[in-house]
């Protein structure tokens, strides 16, 4: 469904409950009775066209024409929306899930896996936070300069900044997949199963929400900023678009290949805290070979981080807890 400014605000939520998040992140208060989208946005001081562009983008699962929607949006309003979304993830959603996770896995138990799962979660949350801080501090600062009419220099433009941006998006998606996988496969048997399942559902929902956020940045925001760059440059004279990837989920390679003895040895050394160089010296192999082993391990286990490998190594009996460098 394509919403217009005459639609009832309440119909948006009835049609797609995820739009509740969009409404609240734009700062539109609930309790809008039978108000239309235009009236509710006006009452909250929100740009209706930008609000509708985001609503229709999300509601269409990103299939709406980005170029057309980008023409409609106010970059300043869209950036405020993204910043409120960052605050929501970092200050509210991630800490709330952490609290639920602690309750579910009972951190008072002697089982060290609980500690490691929590550590893994904290690393994931820190990665998301770093990413969002980078956007607030660098990308949005750059966009604000454009909004102030400052012409970008030769070496700075949004497509350059966005390239790094998109790499981070795939890394976040990969980490989130790994987090779920580790909890599903290795959760301690003395955990509260109901609470843990409930927490996992929250992680799935947050992952979808985060994916949608990243996708919006990579497509609608990127296109709108690109148009703004053209406008600012043109004004200055008188005065790249990004890769609009539409993957619904990061690709996940499923494999059940066994680890070789050499790969298991590499895992043992990684979880003891050795660097690739130290591993190479200890195993009498080159650093390149260590890297190849690590790539193969990541492919076979679907685990990429040392914290994740530590959990894997303990659960699979590759190493004793005492040997782990926590
Ligand atoms: Fe973001
Ligand atoms: Fe992002």
Short mmCIF file of N, CA and C in Angstrom, two decimals, residues 34-125:
data_model
loop_
_atom_site.label_atom_id
_atom_site.label_comp_id
_atom_site.label_asym_id
_atom_site.label_seq_id
_atom_site.Cartn_x
_atom_site.Cartn_y
_atom_site.Cartn_z
N UNK A 34 -8.30 10.49 14.97
CA UNK A 34 -8.58 10.27 13.54
C UNK A 34 -7.80 11.23 12.66
N UNK A 35 -6.75 11.79 13.21
CA UNK A 35 -5.98 12.77 12.43
C UNK A 35 -5.37 12.13 11.18
N UNK A 36 -5.27 12.94 10.14
CA UNK A 36 -4.60 12.47 8.92
C UNK A 36 -3.09 12.54 9.16
N UNK A 37 -2.35 11.92 8.24
CA UNK A 37 -0.88 11.96 8.33
C UNK A 37 -0.42 13.41 8.31
N UNK A 38 -0.98 14.20 7.39
CA UNK A 38 -0.54 15.60 7.26
C UNK A 38 -0.81 16.38 8.55
N UNK A 39 -1.99 16.17 9.15
CA UNK A 39 -2.35 16.92 10.36
C UNK A 39 -1.47 16.50 11.53
N UNK A 40 -1.25 15.19 11.69
CA UNK A 40 -0.44 14.71 12.82
C UNK A 40 1.01 15.17 12.68
N UNK A 41 1.53 15.16 11.44
CA UNK A 41 2.92 15.61 11.23
C UNK A 41 3.02 17.11 11.53
N UNK A 42 2.03 17.85 11.07
CA UNK A 42 2.05 19.30 11.27
C UNK A 42 2.02 19.60 12.77
N UNK A 43 1.16 18.87 13.49
CA UNK A 43 1.02 19.11 14.94
C UNK A 43 2.34 18.84 15.67
N UNK A 44 3.15 17.91 15.13
CA UNK A 44 4.42 17.58 15.80
C UNK A 44 5.62 18.28 15.16
N UNK A 45 5.36 19.15 14.18
CA UNK A 45 6.46 19.89 13.54
C UNK A 45 7.35 19.01 12.69
N UNK A 46 6.74 17.98 12.06
CA UNK A 46 7.53 17.05 11.23
C UNK A 46 7.20 17.29 9.76
N UNK A 47 8.21 17.22 8.91
CA UNK A 47 8.01 17.40 7.47
C UNK A 47 7.24 16.19 6.91
N UNK A 48 6.04 16.43 6.44
CA UNK A 48 5.14 15.33 6.01
C UNK A 48 5.75 14.52 4.86
N UNK A 49 6.34 15.20 3.89
CA UNK A 49 6.87 14.49 2.72
C UNK A 49 7.98 13.52 3.12
N UNK A 50 8.83 13.95 4.04
CA UNK A 50 9.93 13.07 4.47
C UNK A 50 9.36 11.89 5.25
N UNK A 51 8.40 12.19 6.11
CA UNK A 51 7.77 11.13 6.90
C UNK A 51 7.17 10.08 5.96
N UNK A 52 6.42 10.55 4.95
CA UNK A 52 5.77 9.61 4.02
C UNK A 52 6.78 8.84 3.18
N UNK A 53 7.88 9.51 2.83
CA UNK A 53 8.91 8.81 2.04
C UNK A 53 9.46 7.64 2.83
N UNK A 54 9.74 7.86 4.12
CA UNK A 54 10.29 6.77 4.95
C UNK A 54 9.24 5.69 5.15
N UNK A 55 8.02 6.10 5.46
CA UNK A 55 6.93 5.13 5.67
C UNK A 55 6.76 4.26 4.42
N UNK A 56 6.68 4.88 3.25
CA UNK A 56 6.45 4.12 2.03
C UNK A 56 7.66 3.27 1.63
N UNK A 57 8.84 3.75 2.00
CA UNK A 57 10.06 2.98 1.72
C UNK A 57 10.06 1.71 2.58
N UNK A 58 9.80 1.87 3.87
CA UNK A 58 9.83 0.72 4.77
C UNK A 58 8.67 -0.23 4.47
N UNK A 59 7.53 0.35 4.25
CA UNK A 59 6.34 -0.45 4.01
C UNK A 59 6.47 -1.28 2.72
N UNK A 60 7.22 -0.77 1.76
CA UNK A 60 7.38 -1.51 0.50
C UNK A 60 8.57 -2.46 0.55
N UNK A 61 9.14 -2.63 1.77
CA UNK A 61 10.33 -3.48 1.94
C UNK A 61 11.46 -2.98 1.04
N UNK A 62 11.55 -1.67 0.86
CA UNK A 62 12.64 -1.11 0.08
C UNK A 62 12.46 -1.22 -1.42
N UNK A 63 11.23 -1.64 -1.86
CA UNK A 63 11.04 -1.80 -3.31
C UNK A 63 10.56 -0.52 -3.98
N UNK A 64 10.17 0.46 -3.16
CA UNK A 64 9.69 1.72 -3.73
C UNK A 64 10.83 2.38 -4.51
N UNK A 65 10.46 3.23 -5.46
CA UNK A 65 11.49 3.88 -6.26
C UNK A 65 12.25 4.90 -5.42
N UNK A 66 13.50 4.57 -5.15
CA UNK A 66 14.32 5.42 -4.29
C UNK A 66 14.52 6.79 -4.92
N UNK A 67 14.75 6.81 -6.24
CA UNK A 67 15.03 8.09 -6.90
C UNK A 67 13.85 9.05 -6.75
N UNK A 68 12.63 8.50 -6.90
CA UNK A 68 11.45 9.36 -6.76
C UNK A 68 11.29 9.84 -5.32
N UNK A 69 11.46 8.90 -4.37
CA UNK A 69 11.29 9.28 -2.95
C UNK A 69 12.36 10.28 -2.52
N UNK A 70 13.58 10.10 -3.06
CA UNK A 70 14.68 10.98 -2.66
C UNK A 70 14.41 12.44 -3.03
N UNK A 71 13.66 12.63 -4.12
CA UNK A 71 13.32 14.00 -4.55
C UNK A 71 12.42 14.68 -3.53
N UNK A 72 11.67 13.84 -2.79
CA UNK A 72 10.65 14.37 -1.88
C UNK A 72 11.22 14.80 -0.53
N UNK A 73 12.32 14.14 -0.13
CA UNK A 73 12.70 14.27 1.29
C UNK A 73 13.49 15.53 1.61
N UNK A 74 13.33 15.93 2.87
CA UNK A 74 14.18 16.97 3.42
C UNK A 74 15.35 16.23 4.07
N UNK A 75 16.57 16.49 3.58
CA UNK A 75 17.73 15.77 4.11
C UNK A 75 17.88 16.05 5.61
N UNK A 76 17.61 17.27 6.03
CA UNK A 76 17.76 17.61 7.46
C UNK A 76 16.80 16.78 8.31
N UNK A 77 15.56 16.63 7.82
CA UNK A 77 14.56 15.86 8.59
C UNK A 77 14.94 14.38 8.61
N UNK A 78 15.40 13.89 7.47
CA UNK A 78 15.77 12.48 7.41
C UNK A 78 16.98 12.20 8.31
N UNK A 79 17.90 13.15 8.35
CA UNK A 79 19.09 12.96 9.21
C UNK A 79 18.67 12.96 10.69
N UNK A 80 17.74 13.83 11.05
CA UNK A 80 17.25 13.84 12.44
C UNK A 80 16.61 12.49 12.78
N UNK A 81 15.87 11.97 11.81
CA UNK A 81 15.23 10.66 12.01
C UNK A 81 16.30 9.58 12.25
N UNK A 82 17.36 9.60 11.44
CA UNK A 82 18.43 8.60 11.60
C UNK A 82 19.11 8.76 12.94
N UNK A 83 19.31 10.00 13.37
CA UNK A 83 19.98 10.22 14.65
C UNK A 83 19.12 9.75 15.82
N UNK A 84 17.81 9.98 15.71
CA UNK A 84 16.92 9.47 16.76
C UNK A 84 16.95 7.94 16.76
N UNK A 85 17.05 7.36 15.58
CA UNK A 85 17.13 5.89 15.50
C UNK A 85 18.41 5.41 16.16
N UNK A 86 19.50 6.12 15.95
CA UNK A 86 20.77 5.73 16.60
C UNK A 86 20.61 5.75 18.11
N UNK A 87 20.01 6.82 18.62
CA UNK A 87 19.82 6.94 20.07
C UNK A 87 18.95 5.80 20.58
N UNK A 88 17.94 5.45 19.79
CA UNK A 88 17.05 4.35 20.19
C UNK A 88 17.84 3.05 20.32
N UNK A 89 18.65 2.72 19.30
CA UNK A 89 19.39 1.45 19.34
C UNK A 89 20.41 1.46 20.48
N UNK A 90 21.18 2.53 20.56
CA UNK A 90 22.32 2.54 21.50
C UNK A 90 21.86 2.73 22.95
N UNK A 91 20.92 3.64 23.17
CA UNK A 91 20.56 3.96 24.56
C UNK A 91 19.41 3.12 25.09
N UNK A 92 18.62 2.56 24.20
CA UNK A 92 17.44 1.84 24.68
C UNK A 92 17.43 0.36 24.30
N UNK A 93 17.46 0.06 23.01
CA UNK A 93 17.22 -1.32 22.57
C UNK A 93 18.34 -2.28 22.99
N UNK A 94 19.58 -1.89 22.71
CA UNK A 94 20.69 -2.79 23.05
C UNK A 94 20.80 -3.02 24.56
N UNK A 95 20.71 -1.96 25.41
CA UNK A 95 20.76 -2.22 26.85
C UNK A 95 19.58 -3.06 27.35
N UNK A 96 18.39 -2.84 26.73
CA UNK A 96 17.21 -3.60 27.18
C UNK A 96 17.39 -5.09 26.89
N UNK A 97 17.93 -5.40 25.72
CA UNK A 97 18.15 -6.82 25.38
C UNK A 97 19.23 -7.41 26.28
N UNK A 98 20.23 -6.61 26.61
CA UNK A 98 21.29 -7.10 27.51
C UNK A 98 20.70 -7.50 28.87
N UNK A 99 19.81 -6.65 29.38
CA UNK A 99 19.19 -6.96 30.68
C UNK A 99 18.41 -8.26 30.59
N UNK A 100 17.68 -8.45 29.51
CA UNK A 100 16.90 -9.68 29.35
C UNK A 100 17.82 -10.90 29.23
N UNK A 101 18.91 -10.69 28.52
CA UNK A 101 19.87 -11.79 28.33
C UNK A 101 20.46 -12.22 29.68
N UNK A 102 20.78 -11.25 30.51
CA UNK A 102 21.35 -11.56 31.83
C UNK A 102 20.35 -12.37 32.64
N UNK A 103 19.10 -11.97 32.60
CA UNK A 103 18.07 -12.72 33.34
C UNK A 103 17.93 -14.13 32.79
N UNK A 104 18.02 -14.26 31.48
CA UNK A 104 17.79 -15.57 30.85
C UNK A 104 18.93 -16.54 31.09
N UNK A 105 20.16 -16.05 31.08
CA UNK A 105 21.27 -17.01 31.16
C UNK A 105 21.84 -17.13 32.56
N UNK A 106 21.28 -16.43 33.53
CA UNK A 106 21.67 -16.55 34.92
C UNK A 106 23.19 -16.43 35.11
N UNK A 107 23.65 -15.21 35.15
CA UNK A 107 25.09 -14.98 35.21
C UNK A 107 25.69 -15.33 36.58
N UNK A 108 24.85 -15.66 37.54
CA UNK A 108 25.40 -16.04 38.84
C UNK A 108 25.89 -17.49 38.81
N UNK A 109 25.46 -18.23 37.78
CA UNK A 109 25.87 -19.64 37.69
C UNK A 109 27.37 -19.74 37.45
N UNK A 110 27.90 -20.94 37.78
CA UNK A 110 29.36 -21.09 37.63
C UNK A 110 29.74 -21.27 36.16
N UNK A 111 28.75 -21.59 35.34
CA UNK A 111 29.03 -21.87 33.94
C UNK A 111 29.63 -20.65 33.24
N UNK A 112 30.87 -20.79 32.80
CA UNK A 112 31.57 -19.67 32.19
C UNK A 112 31.04 -19.32 30.80
N UNK A 113 30.30 -20.24 30.20
CA UNK A 113 29.75 -19.95 28.87
C UNK A 113 28.83 -18.74 28.93
N UNK A 114 28.11 -18.63 30.06
CA UNK A 114 27.20 -17.49 30.20
C UNK A 114 27.99 -16.19 30.11
N UNK A 115 29.14 -16.20 30.79
CA UNK A 115 29.98 -15.00 30.78
C UNK A 115 30.45 -14.69 29.36
N UNK A 116 30.82 -15.74 28.64
CA UNK A 116 31.33 -15.53 27.29
C UNK A 116 30.24 -15.07 26.32
N UNK A 117 29.03 -15.61 26.49
CA UNK A 117 27.93 -15.17 25.63
C UNK A 117 27.66 -13.69 25.87
N UNK A 118 27.69 -13.31 27.12
CA UNK A 118 27.47 -11.90 27.46
C UNK A 118 28.58 -11.03 26.88
N UNK A 119 29.80 -11.55 26.96
CA UNK A 119 30.94 -10.81 26.42
C UNK A 119 30.76 -10.64 24.90
N UNK A 120 30.32 -11.70 24.26
CA UNK A 120 30.09 -11.64 22.82
C UNK A 120 29.03 -10.59 22.50
N UNK A 121 27.96 -10.60 23.30
CA UNK A 121 26.89 -9.61 23.10
C UNK A 121 27.44 -8.20 23.26
N UNK A 122 28.25 -8.01 24.30
CA UNK A 122 28.80 -6.67 24.55
C UNK A 122 29.68 -6.20 23.40
N UNK A 123 30.42 -7.14 22.82
CA UNK A 123 31.26 -6.77 21.67
C UNK A 123 30.39 -6.37 20.48
N UNK A 124 29.29 -7.10 20.30
CA UNK A 124 28.36 -6.77 19.21
C UNK A 124 27.75 -5.38 19.44
N UNK A 125 27.29 -5.15 20.68
CA UNK A 125 26.67 -3.85 21.00
C UNK A 125 27.68 -2.73 20.81
#
